[in-house]
Structures are given as C-alpha cells and as structure tokens.
Short mmCIF file of C-alpha atoms and ligand atoms in Angstrom, two decimals:
data_model
loop_
_atom_site.label_atom_id
_atom_site.label_comp_id
_atom_site.label_asym_id
_atom_site.label_seq_id
_atom_site.Cartn_x
_atom_site.Cartn_y
_atom_site.Cartn_z
CA MET A 1 -15.29 -17.05 -27.45
CA PRO A 2 -13.39 -14.71 -25.14
CA ASP A 3 -14.81 -14.05 -21.69
CA VAL A 4 -14.48 -10.28 -21.92
CA LEU A 5 -13.74 -7.84 -24.71
CA ILE A 6 -12.88 -4.27 -23.78
CA LYS A 7 -13.25 -2.05 -26.81
CA ASN A 8 -13.09 1.62 -27.64
CA THR A 9 -10.42 2.21 -25.02
CA LYS A 10 -6.92 3.63 -24.83
CA ILE A 11 -3.95 2.11 -23.07
CA TYR A 12 -0.56 3.50 -22.14
CA TYR A 13 1.90 1.73 -24.42
CA ASN A 14 5.29 2.69 -25.87
CA ASN A 15 5.33 6.01 -24.04
CA SER A 16 1.98 7.20 -25.31
CA LEU A 17 -1.74 6.62 -25.14
CA GLN A 18 -2.89 4.36 -27.93
CA PRO A 19 -6.31 3.14 -29.04
CA ALA A 20 -6.77 -0.53 -28.16
CA GLU A 21 -9.00 -3.52 -27.68
CA ILE A 22 -8.32 -6.03 -24.93
CA ILE A 23 -9.36 -9.65 -24.72
CA ILE A 24 -9.59 -11.45 -21.39
CA GLU A 25 -9.80 -15.22 -21.07
CA GLY A 26 -9.63 -17.28 -17.91
CA GLY A 27 -8.99 -14.15 -15.85
CA LYS A 28 -5.91 -13.17 -17.85
CA VAL A 29 -5.26 -10.71 -20.61
CA THR A 30 -4.76 -12.84 -23.71
CA LYS A 31 -4.71 -10.27 -26.51
CA ILE A 32 -4.17 -6.56 -26.92
CA GLY A 33 -4.45 -4.92 -30.32
CA LYS A 34 -5.82 -1.98 -32.22
CA ASP A 35 -8.60 -3.93 -33.91
CA LEU A 36 -8.97 -7.55 -32.89
CA ARG A 37 -11.99 -8.27 -35.10
CA VAL A 38 -13.77 -10.33 -32.46
CA SER A 39 -17.31 -11.02 -33.54
CA SER A 40 -18.69 -12.02 -30.16
CA SER A 41 -17.70 -12.53 -26.56
CA ASP A 42 -19.44 -13.30 -23.28
CA MET A 43 -19.16 -9.71 -22.22
CA VAL A 44 -18.34 -6.59 -24.17
CA ILE A 45 -17.31 -3.45 -22.34
CA ASP A 46 -17.49 -0.38 -24.52
CA ALA A 47 -15.15 1.98 -22.67
CA GLY A 48 -16.40 4.97 -24.65
CA GLY A 49 -12.90 6.26 -25.21
CA SER A 50 -11.87 6.01 -21.54
CA LEU A 51 -8.46 4.68 -20.47
CA THR A 52 -7.79 1.12 -19.34
CA LEU A 53 -4.96 1.00 -16.83
CA PRO A 54 -3.51 -1.60 -14.47
CA ALA A 55 -5.53 -1.58 -11.24
CA GLY A 56 -3.74 -0.41 -8.11
CA ILE A 57 -1.81 -2.64 -5.72
CA ASP A 58 -1.92 -1.26 -2.19
CA VAL A 59 0.88 -2.84 -0.17
CA HIS A 60 -0.15 -1.18 3.10
CA VAL A 61 -3.67 -1.52 4.50
CA HIS A 62 -5.08 -2.14 7.95
CA PHE A 63 -8.37 -3.99 7.43
CA ARG A 64 -8.76 -4.40 11.21
CA GLU A 65 -10.13 -7.95 11.23
CA PRO A 66 -9.87 -9.86 13.49
CA GLY A 67 -10.56 -7.83 16.57
CA MET A 68 -11.39 -4.27 15.53
CA THR A 69 -14.33 -4.85 13.21
CA ALA A 70 -16.18 -1.76 14.38
CA LYS A 71 -13.55 0.18 12.41
CA GLU A 72 -13.39 -2.10 9.32
CA ASN A 73 -13.63 -5.71 8.22
CA TRP A 74 -12.39 -7.69 5.23
CA TYR A 75 -15.62 -7.15 3.31
CA THR A 76 -15.97 -3.40 3.83
CA GLY A 77 -12.25 -2.78 3.42
CA SER A 78 -12.08 -4.78 0.20
CA CYS A 79 -15.22 -3.07 -1.17
CA ALA A 80 -13.55 0.29 -0.50
CA ALA A 81 -10.49 -0.99 -2.37
CA ALA A 82 -12.53 -2.18 -5.39
CA ALA A 83 -14.49 1.07 -5.59
CA GLY A 84 -11.22 2.98 -5.58
CA GLY A 85 -9.59 0.86 -8.30
CA ILE A 86 -7.43 -1.37 -6.08
CA THR A 87 -7.53 -5.12 -6.73
CA THR A 88 -4.67 -6.32 -4.51
CA VAL A 89 -4.00 -5.36 -0.91
CA ILE A 90 -1.46 -6.41 1.70
CA ASP A 91 -2.79 -6.39 5.24
CA GLN A 92 -0.76 -5.31 8.25
CA PRO A 93 -0.36 -7.41 11.39
CA ASN A 94 -1.54 -4.99 14.12
CA THR A 95 -4.96 -6.59 14.45
CA VAL A 96 -6.34 -8.14 17.65
CA PRO A 97 -4.85 -10.68 18.11
CA PRO A 98 -1.78 -9.57 16.15
CA THR A 99 -0.59 -11.78 13.27
CA THR A 100 2.51 -13.05 15.02
CA GLU A 101 2.21 -16.86 14.88
CA ARG A 102 0.54 -19.75 13.04
CA ARG A 103 -2.76 -19.63 14.93
CA THR A 104 -3.44 -15.93 14.40
CA PHE A 105 -2.21 -16.04 10.81
CA GLU A 106 -4.58 -18.90 10.03
CA GLN A 107 -7.42 -17.11 11.78
CA LYS A 108 -6.89 -14.01 9.60
CA LEU A 109 -6.46 -16.09 6.45
CA LYS A 110 -9.79 -17.79 7.09
CA LEU A 111 -11.64 -14.52 7.67
CA ALA A 112 -10.09 -12.80 4.68
CA SER A 113 -10.74 -15.80 2.42
CA ARG A 114 -14.40 -15.77 3.43
CA LYS A 115 -14.92 -12.05 3.00
CA SER A 116 -12.47 -10.26 0.76
CA ILE A 117 -13.60 -9.31 -2.74
CA VAL A 118 -10.06 -8.40 -3.83
CA ASP A 119 -6.88 -10.47 -3.83
CA PHE A 120 -4.77 -10.14 -0.73
CA GLY A 121 -1.50 -10.85 0.97
CA ILE A 122 -1.03 -11.01 4.74
CA ASN A 123 2.06 -9.69 6.51
CA GLY A 124 3.58 -11.33 9.57
CA GLY A 125 4.07 -9.28 12.72
CA VAL A 126 7.41 -8.85 14.44
CA THR A 127 7.37 -8.46 18.21
CA GLY A 128 9.53 -10.60 20.45
CA ASN A 129 8.44 -13.61 18.39
CA MET A 130 11.77 -14.45 16.76
CA GLU A 131 11.14 -18.19 16.93
CA LYS A 132 7.83 -17.75 15.07
CA LEU A 133 9.15 -15.94 12.02
CA GLU A 134 10.18 -19.09 10.20
CA GLU A 135 6.76 -20.73 10.56
CA LEU A 136 5.06 -17.52 9.43
CA TRP A 137 7.33 -17.29 6.38
CA LYS A 138 6.62 -20.91 5.48
CA LEU A 139 2.89 -20.34 5.88
CA GLY A 140 3.16 -17.75 3.13
CA VAL A 141 3.17 -14.28 4.69
CA THR A 142 4.01 -11.70 2.03
CA ALA A 143 6.55 -9.86 4.16
CA PHE A 144 7.38 -9.13 7.78
CA GLY A 145 6.08 -5.90 9.31
CA GLU A 146 5.32 -3.24 9.28
CA ILE A 147 7.96 -3.57 11.97
CA PHE A 148 7.25 -0.75 14.38
CA MET A 149 10.40 1.06 15.50
CA ALA A 150 8.15 3.45 17.45
CA GLU A 151 4.75 3.36 19.11
CA SER A 152 1.71 3.34 16.81
CA THR A 153 -1.74 1.72 16.77
CA GLY A 154 -1.59 -1.72 18.37
CA GLY A 155 1.51 -1.10 20.48
CA LEU A 156 3.67 -3.61 18.56
CA ASN A 157 6.82 -1.47 18.70
CA ILE A 158 10.12 -3.16 19.47
CA ASN A 159 13.45 -1.82 20.71
CA GLU A 160 16.60 -1.47 18.64
CA GLU A 161 18.12 -4.71 19.82
CA THR A 162 15.05 -6.75 18.93
CA PHE A 163 14.82 -4.87 15.63
CA GLU A 164 18.34 -5.88 14.69
CA GLU A 165 17.74 -9.48 15.81
CA ALA A 166 14.61 -9.59 13.66
CA LEU A 167 16.49 -8.33 10.60
CA VAL A 168 19.12 -11.03 11.14
CA GLU A 169 16.42 -13.70 11.25
CA ILE A 170 14.61 -12.25 8.22
CA LYS A 171 17.89 -12.28 6.30
CA ARG A 172 18.47 -15.91 7.31
CA LEU A 173 15.04 -16.84 5.98
CA GLY A 174 15.64 -14.99 2.72
CA ALA A 175 12.51 -12.99 3.57
CA PHE A 176 11.53 -9.32 3.33
CA ALA A 177 11.22 -6.71 6.13
CA THR A 178 8.88 -3.71 5.97
CA ILE A 179 9.66 -0.93 8.42
CA HIS A 180 7.75 1.82 10.21
CA ALA A 181 10.71 4.13 10.81
CA GLU A 182 10.35 6.57 13.69
CA ASP A 183 12.72 6.89 16.63
CA GLU A 184 10.95 5.88 19.85
CA LYS A 185 13.55 7.36 22.20
CA MET A 186 13.32 10.76 20.56
CA ARG A 187 9.53 10.62 20.60
CA LEU A 188 9.50 9.83 24.33
CA GLU A 189 11.95 12.63 25.10
CA LEU A 190 9.89 15.13 23.15
CA GLU A 191 6.69 13.93 24.76
CA GLU A 192 8.20 14.86 28.11
CA LEU A 193 9.40 18.25 26.87
CA LEU A 194 6.13 19.12 25.15
CA LYS A 195 3.89 18.19 28.08
CA GLY A 196 2.14 21.56 28.16
CA ASP A 197 1.40 21.66 24.44
CA ILE A 198 -2.27 20.87 23.88
CA SER A 199 -2.57 22.06 20.27
CA CYS A 200 -3.13 19.57 17.46
CA GLU A 201 0.15 20.64 15.84
CA TYR A 202 1.73 19.01 18.88
CA HIS A 203 1.50 15.69 17.08
CA SER A 204 3.76 16.96 14.27
CA ARG A 205 6.16 18.38 16.89
CA VAL A 206 6.39 15.25 19.00
CA ARG A 207 7.34 13.18 15.93
CA PRO A 208 9.38 15.77 13.99
CA ASN A 209 11.31 15.20 10.76
CA ALA A 210 14.38 14.30 12.80
CA CYS A 211 12.43 11.48 14.46
CA GLU A 212 11.87 9.77 11.11
CA ALA A 213 15.35 10.64 9.85
CA ALA A 214 17.08 9.10 12.89
CA ALA A 215 15.16 5.85 12.50
CA VAL A 216 15.72 5.65 8.73
CA GLN A 217 19.43 6.20 9.28
CA LYS A 218 19.64 3.40 11.85
CA ALA A 219 17.60 1.05 9.72
CA LEU A 220 19.70 1.81 6.63
CA LYS A 221 22.83 0.98 8.56
CA PHE A 222 21.47 -2.45 9.59
CA ILE A 223 20.05 -3.10 6.14
CA SER A 224 23.34 -2.46 4.35
CA GLU A 225 25.41 -4.33 6.96
CA LEU A 226 23.15 -7.37 6.76
CA LYS A 227 22.27 -6.98 3.08
CA VAL A 228 18.69 -7.82 4.02
CA ARG A 229 15.80 -7.06 1.63
CA ALA A 230 13.73 -4.30 3.19
CA HIS A 231 11.05 -1.73 2.50
CA PHE A 232 10.35 1.60 4.19
CA CYS A 233 6.68 2.26 4.88
CA HIS A 234 5.16 5.77 4.66
CA ILE A 235 8.31 7.86 4.16
CA SER A 236 7.33 11.47 4.83
CA THR A 237 10.31 13.78 5.23
CA LEU A 238 12.80 15.72 3.19
CA GLU A 239 15.60 14.25 5.31
CA ALA A 240 14.61 10.62 4.79
CA ILE A 241 14.19 11.18 1.05
CA GLY A 242 17.71 12.63 0.98
CA MET A 243 19.21 9.58 2.70
CA ILE A 244 17.30 7.15 0.52
CA ARG A 245 18.32 9.00 -2.63
CA LYS A 246 21.95 8.85 -1.55
CA GLU A 247 21.83 5.11 -0.77
CA LYS A 248 20.22 4.39 -4.14
CA TYR A 249 22.90 6.49 -5.84
CA LEU A 250 25.62 4.49 -4.09
CA ALA A 251 23.98 1.24 -5.15
CA ARG A 252 23.91 2.42 -8.77
CA GLY A 253 27.61 3.26 -8.47
CA GLU A 254 28.24 -0.33 -7.39
CA ASN A 255 26.08 -1.56 -10.23
CA ARG A 256 23.62 -3.37 -8.00
CA GLU A 257 19.99 -3.10 -6.98
CA PRO A 258 19.50 -1.27 -3.68
CA PHE A 259 18.60 -3.58 -0.79
CA PHE A 260 15.43 -1.65 -0.10
CA THR A 261 12.39 0.07 -1.60
CA CYS A 262 10.16 2.74 -0.12
CA GLU A 263 6.60 3.98 -0.24
CA VAL A 264 4.90 7.31 0.30
CA THR A 265 1.22 7.78 1.23
CA PRO A 266 -1.34 10.03 -0.45
CA HIS A 267 -1.92 11.81 2.88
CA HIS A 268 1.72 12.83 3.11
CA LEU A 269 1.68 13.94 -0.53
CA PHE A 270 -1.59 15.85 -0.54
CA LEU A 271 -2.06 17.05 3.06
CA SER A 272 0.29 19.15 5.17
CA THR A 273 0.67 20.77 8.59
CA ARG A 274 -1.59 23.53 7.21
CA ASP A 275 -4.43 21.00 7.37
CA TRP A 276 -4.24 20.75 11.16
CA ALA A 277 -6.58 23.76 11.30
CA ARG A 278 -9.19 22.02 9.15
CA LEU A 279 -8.76 18.45 10.40
CA GLY A 280 -7.96 18.84 14.10
CA SER A 281 -7.46 15.45 15.73
CA PHE A 282 -8.73 13.76 12.51
CA GLY A 283 -5.37 14.73 11.01
CA LYS A 284 -3.49 12.59 13.52
CA MET A 285 -1.45 9.80 11.93
CA ASN A 286 2.02 8.30 12.20
CA PRO A 287 4.28 9.60 10.82
CA PRO A 288 2.50 12.96 11.21
CA LEU A 289 1.51 15.69 8.76
CA ARG A 290 4.58 17.50 7.43
CA GLY A 291 5.50 20.98 6.21
CA SER A 292 5.78 22.26 2.65
CA HIS A 293 9.50 21.51 2.23
CA SER A 294 8.92 17.83 2.87
CA ILE A 295 5.98 17.73 0.51
CA LYS A 296 8.09 19.23 -2.26
CA ALA A 297 10.77 16.63 -1.55
CA LEU A 298 8.18 13.82 -1.75
CA VAL A 299 6.91 15.11 -5.09
CA ASN A 300 10.49 15.29 -6.38
CA GLY A 301 11.11 11.81 -4.99
CA ILE A 302 8.14 10.28 -6.80
CA ASN A 303 9.25 11.90 -10.05
CA ASP A 304 12.96 11.06 -9.91
CA GLY A 305 12.55 7.44 -8.85
CA THR A 306 13.72 7.82 -5.25
CA ILE A 307 10.26 6.71 -4.15
CA ASP A 308 9.28 3.32 -5.54
CA MET A 309 5.58 3.22 -4.83
CA VAL A 310 2.55 4.83 -3.28
CA ALA A 311 0.56 2.93 -0.63
CA SER A 312 -2.41 4.16 1.35
CA ASP A 313 -1.62 3.06 4.93
CA HIS A 314 -5.42 2.77 5.11
CA ALA A 315 -5.86 3.02 8.89
CA PRO A 316 -9.56 3.47 9.63
CA HIS A 317 -10.82 4.69 13.00
CA LEU A 318 -14.38 5.79 13.70
CA GLU A 319 -15.41 9.43 13.80
CA SER A 320 -16.40 9.02 17.45
CA GLU A 321 -12.91 7.70 18.27
CA LYS A 322 -11.13 10.50 16.41
CA ASP A 323 -13.29 13.36 17.66
CA VAL A 324 -11.49 13.76 20.98
CA ASP A 325 -8.44 15.70 22.19
CA ILE A 326 -5.26 15.25 20.19
CA ARG A 327 -3.52 13.04 22.76
CA SER A 328 -6.42 10.62 23.21
CA ALA A 329 -7.27 10.29 19.50
CA PRO A 330 -5.96 7.14 17.80
CA SER A 331 -3.46 7.64 14.94
CA GLY A 332 -4.40 6.83 11.39
CA VAL A 333 -6.64 7.88 8.51
CA PRO A 334 -8.66 5.85 6.00
CA GLY A 335 -7.37 6.02 2.42
CA VAL A 336 -7.62 2.84 0.33
CA GLU A 337 -10.57 4.14 -1.72
CA THR A 338 -9.17 7.62 -2.35
CA PHE A 339 -5.60 6.51 -3.17
CA MET A 340 -5.99 5.94 -6.95
CA PRO A 341 -8.51 8.78 -7.45
CA LEU A 342 -6.10 11.27 -5.83
CA MET A 343 -3.17 9.99 -7.88
CA LEU A 344 -5.17 10.18 -11.12
CA ALA A 345 -6.22 13.72 -10.24
CA ALA A 346 -2.55 14.55 -9.58
CA VAL A 347 -1.73 13.32 -13.09
CA ARG A 348 -4.41 15.64 -14.47
CA LYS A 349 -2.75 18.50 -12.61
CA ASN A 350 0.68 17.62 -14.03
CA ILE A 351 2.12 16.82 -10.62
CA LEU A 352 3.46 13.59 -12.15
CA PRO A 353 3.19 11.90 -15.54
CA LEU A 354 0.74 9.04 -16.12
CA SER A 355 3.61 6.65 -16.90
CA ARG A 356 5.13 7.29 -13.47
CA MET A 357 1.80 6.93 -11.73
CA ILE A 358 1.30 3.51 -13.33
CA MET A 359 4.75 2.39 -12.14
CA LEU A 360 4.16 3.70 -8.61
CA THR A 361 0.78 2.05 -8.18
CA SER A 362 1.10 -1.29 -9.98
CA TRP A 363 4.38 -2.59 -11.38
CA ASN A 364 6.77 -1.38 -8.70
CA PRO A 365 4.71 -2.71 -5.78
CA ALA A 366 4.19 -6.00 -7.63
CA LYS A 367 7.91 -6.42 -8.20
CA ALA A 368 9.01 -5.41 -4.71
CA PHE A 369 6.50 -7.68 -2.96
CA GLY A 370 6.99 -10.65 -5.28
CA LEU A 371 3.49 -10.41 -6.76
CA ASP A 372 4.88 -10.35 -10.29
CA ARG A 373 5.36 -14.11 -9.75
CA GLN A 374 1.60 -14.31 -9.42
CA SER A 375 0.96 -12.42 -12.66
CA LYS A 376 0.14 -9.13 -10.96
CA GLY A 377 1.06 -5.57 -11.83
CA ARG A 378 0.94 -5.11 -15.60
CA LEU A 379 -1.53 -4.61 -18.40
CA GLU A 380 0.12 -7.15 -20.65
CA VAL A 381 -0.64 -10.47 -22.28
CA GLY A 382 -0.24 -13.28 -19.74
CA PHE A 383 -0.89 -11.10 -16.69
CA ASP A 384 -4.01 -11.15 -14.50
CA ALA A 385 -6.72 -8.89 -15.90
CA ASP A 386 -6.64 -6.58 -12.88
CA LEU A 387 -7.71 -3.40 -14.58
CA ILE A 388 -9.51 -0.12 -14.17
CA ILE A 389 -11.34 1.90 -16.76
CA VAL A 390 -11.25 5.63 -16.08
CA ASN A 391 -12.15 8.85 -17.77
CA PRO A 392 -9.33 11.17 -16.68
CA HIS A 393 -11.43 14.25 -17.43
CA GLU A 394 -14.10 13.25 -14.94
CA ILE A 395 -12.79 14.96 -11.84
CA ARG A 396 -15.18 15.13 -8.90
CA PRO A 397 -14.88 16.11 -5.28
CA ILE A 398 -14.23 13.30 -2.81
CA ARG A 399 -17.25 12.82 -0.52
CA ALA A 400 -17.16 10.58 2.54
CA GLU A 401 -20.82 9.65 2.10
CA LEU A 402 -19.95 7.91 -1.18
CA LEU A 403 -17.07 5.87 0.27
CA HIS A 404 -17.26 2.28 1.52
CA SER A 405 -14.97 2.13 4.55
CA LYS A 406 -16.63 1.70 7.91
CA ALA A 407 -14.64 4.75 9.04
CA GLY A 408 -17.36 6.94 7.53
CA TRP A 409 -15.12 9.98 7.02
CA THR A 410 -12.12 11.01 4.96
CA PRO A 411 -9.35 13.56 5.51
CA PHE A 412 -9.64 14.35 1.76
CA GLU A 413 -13.24 15.61 1.88
CA GLY A 414 -13.90 18.00 -1.03
CA MET A 415 -10.56 17.36 -2.72
CA ASP A 416 -10.40 16.36 -6.39
CA GLY A 417 -10.53 12.70 -7.35
CA VAL A 418 -10.79 10.71 -10.59
CA PHE A 419 -12.75 7.55 -9.73
CA PRO A 420 -12.81 4.37 -11.81
CA GLN A 421 -15.88 3.64 -13.92
CA TYR A 422 -15.05 -0.07 -13.85
CA THR A 423 -12.74 -2.19 -11.74
CA LEU A 424 -11.89 -5.68 -13.00
CA SER A 425 -10.19 -8.30 -10.88
CA ARG A 426 -8.95 -11.36 -12.79
CA GLY A 427 -11.35 -10.40 -15.55
CA GLU A 428 -14.40 -10.12 -13.32
CA VAL A 429 -16.09 -6.74 -13.16
CA ILE A 430 -16.27 -6.07 -9.43
CA TRP A 431 -17.13 -2.36 -9.58
CA ILE A 432 -19.44 -0.90 -12.20
CA GLU A 433 -21.82 2.08 -12.35
CA GLU A 434 -20.98 3.17 -8.84
CA SER A 435 -21.74 -0.19 -7.31
CA ILE A 436 -20.06 -3.30 -6.03
CA ASN A 437 -20.67 -6.37 -8.15
CA ALA A 438 -18.86 -9.14 -6.31
CA LYS A 439 -19.47 -11.92 -3.84
CA SER A 440 -17.63 -11.77 -0.56
CA GLY A 441 -14.85 -14.30 -0.56
CA ARG A 442 -14.02 -14.09 -4.29
CA GLY A 443 -10.63 -12.60 -3.43
CA ASN A 444 -7.65 -14.97 -3.58
CA PHE A 445 -4.89 -15.29 -1.03
CA LEU A 446 -1.57 -14.48 -2.70
CA VAL A 447 0.72 -16.87 -0.93
CA GLY A 448 4.18 -15.52 -0.12
CA ARG A 449 7.51 -16.70 -1.46
CA GLY A 450 8.45 -18.61 1.66
CA ASN A 451 5.65 -21.12 1.25
CA ILE A 452 7.38 -24.34 0.32
CA SER A 453 4.45 -25.99 -1.45
CA VAL A 454 4.29 -23.07 -3.89
CA ASP A 455 7.96 -23.36 -4.81
CA ASP A 456 7.60 -27.11 -5.25
CA GLU A 457 4.71 -26.64 -7.61
CA GLU A 458 6.44 -23.97 -9.61
CA ASN A 459 9.84 -25.59 -9.89
CA PRO A 460 9.25 -29.34 -9.64
CA ASP A 461 12.74 -30.04 -10.99
CA GLU A 462 14.42 -27.91 -8.38
CA ALA A 463 12.65 -29.47 -5.41
CA GLU A 464 15.11 -31.12 -3.10
N1 NCD B 501 -0.46 5.13 10.46
C1 NCD B 501 -1.11 5.23 11.60
O1 NCD B 501 -1.16 6.31 12.16
N2 NCD B 501 -1.76 4.20 12.16
C2 NCD B 501 -1.75 2.83 11.75
C3 NCD B 501 -0.48 2.14 12.15
C4 NCD B 501 0.74 2.62 11.42
O2 NCD B 501 0.86 2.43 10.19
O3 NCD B 501 1.64 3.16 12.05
C5 NCD B 501 -2.95 2.11 12.33
O4 NCD B 501 -3.00 0.88 12.26
O5 NCD B 501 -3.85 2.78 12.84
ZN1 ZN B 502 3.18 2.65 10.27
ZN1 ZN B 503 0.37 1.23 8.73
#
C-alpha cells in the first residue's frame, strides 16, 4: 500500500499541464500516471484539480541561529519556508559566531538538526580563514560564501587579495564559491561624497549599479582565469546581467558550461526605487533597490536563461531595528515565505511561463548546488517527494500577520501572492490548511560534496 496518493491533480509534463495521479512511497515519488487504479493508500490527497509542482529550493537564507535568534531561528525560519512552499534551504554563514571553522559549523549543524522542519544545507564562511576551508569542505558545507566583497550584515567582507586567495583555495578543493558582488572601495568613496544625503534613496546611491558591475567584472575575471565553479548571489543590475549574458554566450561558443550560475531575488524583481517612499528604511537591503531599467533587464534575464535561479536572500531584522534612520537601519528583508507565492503570482500575470518558474525555483538550484545527487529538484519517479499543491487562481494579498518569520513584517505587504495549499517534504505533509504539521528537527542535513564519507558510501568501488 503506498504511503500517499495524490489524485485529481495536474502536473507540468511534456510542455503542458496534464491530469495526473502521484504515488509516494518511502518519501519518494514512485509512480506518476493518469489513472493509477490504486484501491487504497495510507493517505489520499484529493487535490481538487489544483496543480502539483516541485517545491521550492531556496539557496540563500539567513536563519540567524546561532547568535541572532531575536530575528529568527531554525524553527521559525523553516516554518516560514514550509508555509511558503520551500522544502530545502541553504543557510548563510554570517551568524554569531560566523560559520568559519569546524566548531561553529558543528554548532550550527546541531541547532539546525534539532529544529529545522525542512531539509537544509549549510554554507561555509570565508574571512581570513584560508586554512579552515578544507576542513569545512570535508565536513560537508554545501558551498563557500556568500563571500562578501563589500560590507553587509555581519561585517564578513574581505579585500580583493583575500578574495582571490580564497578562490584559489576553493578551486584546489574542487569546491564551489558563492559571491556577494559589490565593490567596497567604490562604496566607501561614495559614502564620503554623499555625507550630507539623509534621504532613504541614499542607500541606492551609495551602492549604485556601477558598484555591483565593478565587482561582478572583477569576480568574472578571477573565475575565468582560475576556472573555479562559482555562483553570483542576488544579481540586481542591468549592467551585471549584460556581463553575465556575454560570458554565457562566450561559453556556448566554446561549447562548454559556464563556470558560474547566478540568482536574482524576488525583492529585486518586484520592488524598485519607487518603493523607497512606501518602505523608508524597511526597504534597505544589499544590493539596494534598483530603477526600472534594471528590473526590465532582470525580467528579460529570467526569461532568456541568463539568470539561473531565484533565491530569497531571506534576511530578517525586527521592525524595531529597521524603524530608524536609513544609516542606522540594518540591511536586509525577510522573504523565504513570500518567494514562491510571488513567483506563482508572476506566472499568473504572464511575467514568465510556469515552465521557467519551475526551472528557476527547483531544478536549476538543485543542479547548481549539487542537490540533484540527493534526489532533490524534480517531480519525477525516483526523486524526493518535495512537492507543493497550489491553485493558481487563488491569488490573495500578502499579509505580514499571516507569515511565520520572527521578523513580523514584509516589504511585500498587500502585493499579490499564490500560496500553497499543501507542502510535502519527502512525502510528509508539513503544511496543510494554513497550518504547520511537522515536528521540529524532522529536516535532514544535506551533506555537501566534499564530505568524504558520503563519496565512499556512494562509490565504494572508487574509494582509494
Ligand atoms: N542582503 C542584506 O541586505 N543583508 C543580509 C546579508 C547579505 O546578503 O548581504 C543579511 O544577512 O542581513
Ligand atoms: Zn549578500
Ligand atoms: Zn544574503
């Protein structure tokens, strides 16, 4: 008897939506068909004609634990993820203490394993800790970074020399670098020049498009010289999109995969410098809100394949912390729970096709971050049953009071969202009828590629 039968649903298959039934056994999808003639199962979900889609994989969250648990913790952050249709997250290293060595990695792993209700990866931080990268990689970090080329929350930014050294070491390890690309020197110069500017828009001026473009250019140079696998976090500008498009075009010309991937956030897609008036210091994040030309370029980039994935950069801060003058406010906005709802609403509005949205939120992140190895990222037989069931016609305004992050507010208040009716993680229903249905700690650690014991297990013949 199957564990779960999803019936009366539609899936996206062969370029169209098709009626389907799905059987889940042992946490994996084991059968998909039009009419599977199953007489009984432990659990039957009648989807009532709604869609079943792969759940989201969010490769960029800041769950703030250890050290900043007033803002978020692994339980609240993962509940927000589940309620928003995300079943896999990758946590960033700028916690307190930062995840830059064995001790702090193990501390975070323990906390996350005890509390998370969704599966998770943990990234390793890059500061001056060159001699620690190997141990972190072997412990199973998913990737290194986000490596901060400029100042942001946590103050983990490094200079150009250290950045290059880190990429050399990451290449040596056969690992993967994720990069927060903004130019610190330019930011500091502009900070000096814009001293008298006390408007909120100041934050967009002190980190202008050129600030991101300069850093992306430098990083691209190192990446292609070293041929190191890399990923650009939260790309936000017309200029950066142009450079990335060109590099990918050159790679195609040489008949090879590009060395890098990139992500864009929902806040850079759906908010703009026009929102400064509404959001004030709550609109402060790095990179900052951009103008309409950049937003058009991002939309083009997600449609033409220049952008590989969407990630939330969920960076919760409390209302009391944000509600101060623009210079004192911390940078970052919450977004893990609104990520999929905003993307699904964008599909409804024909901003992008459903097929592209599925790629951007599940398969592409799984592939880039090596989670395909762990059966993540597809609604297909043999893959983990990480699924959402959604009615795409059910658009409702986003309301902070209904969200689960400790942040308690959202920059997307009142905007349209399509929320999941069900979220399943490895076949378990963890979100149903507007409530969480999961024990803390049910989430699994997705050990990274560098962990030797994993490789030994998977390829016993190849072990040295
Ligand atoms: N995006 C932000 O503005 N803030 C992030 C850090 C980061 O991603 O730069 C945070 O951790 O608060
Ligand atoms: Zn960042
Ligand atoms: Zn971030």
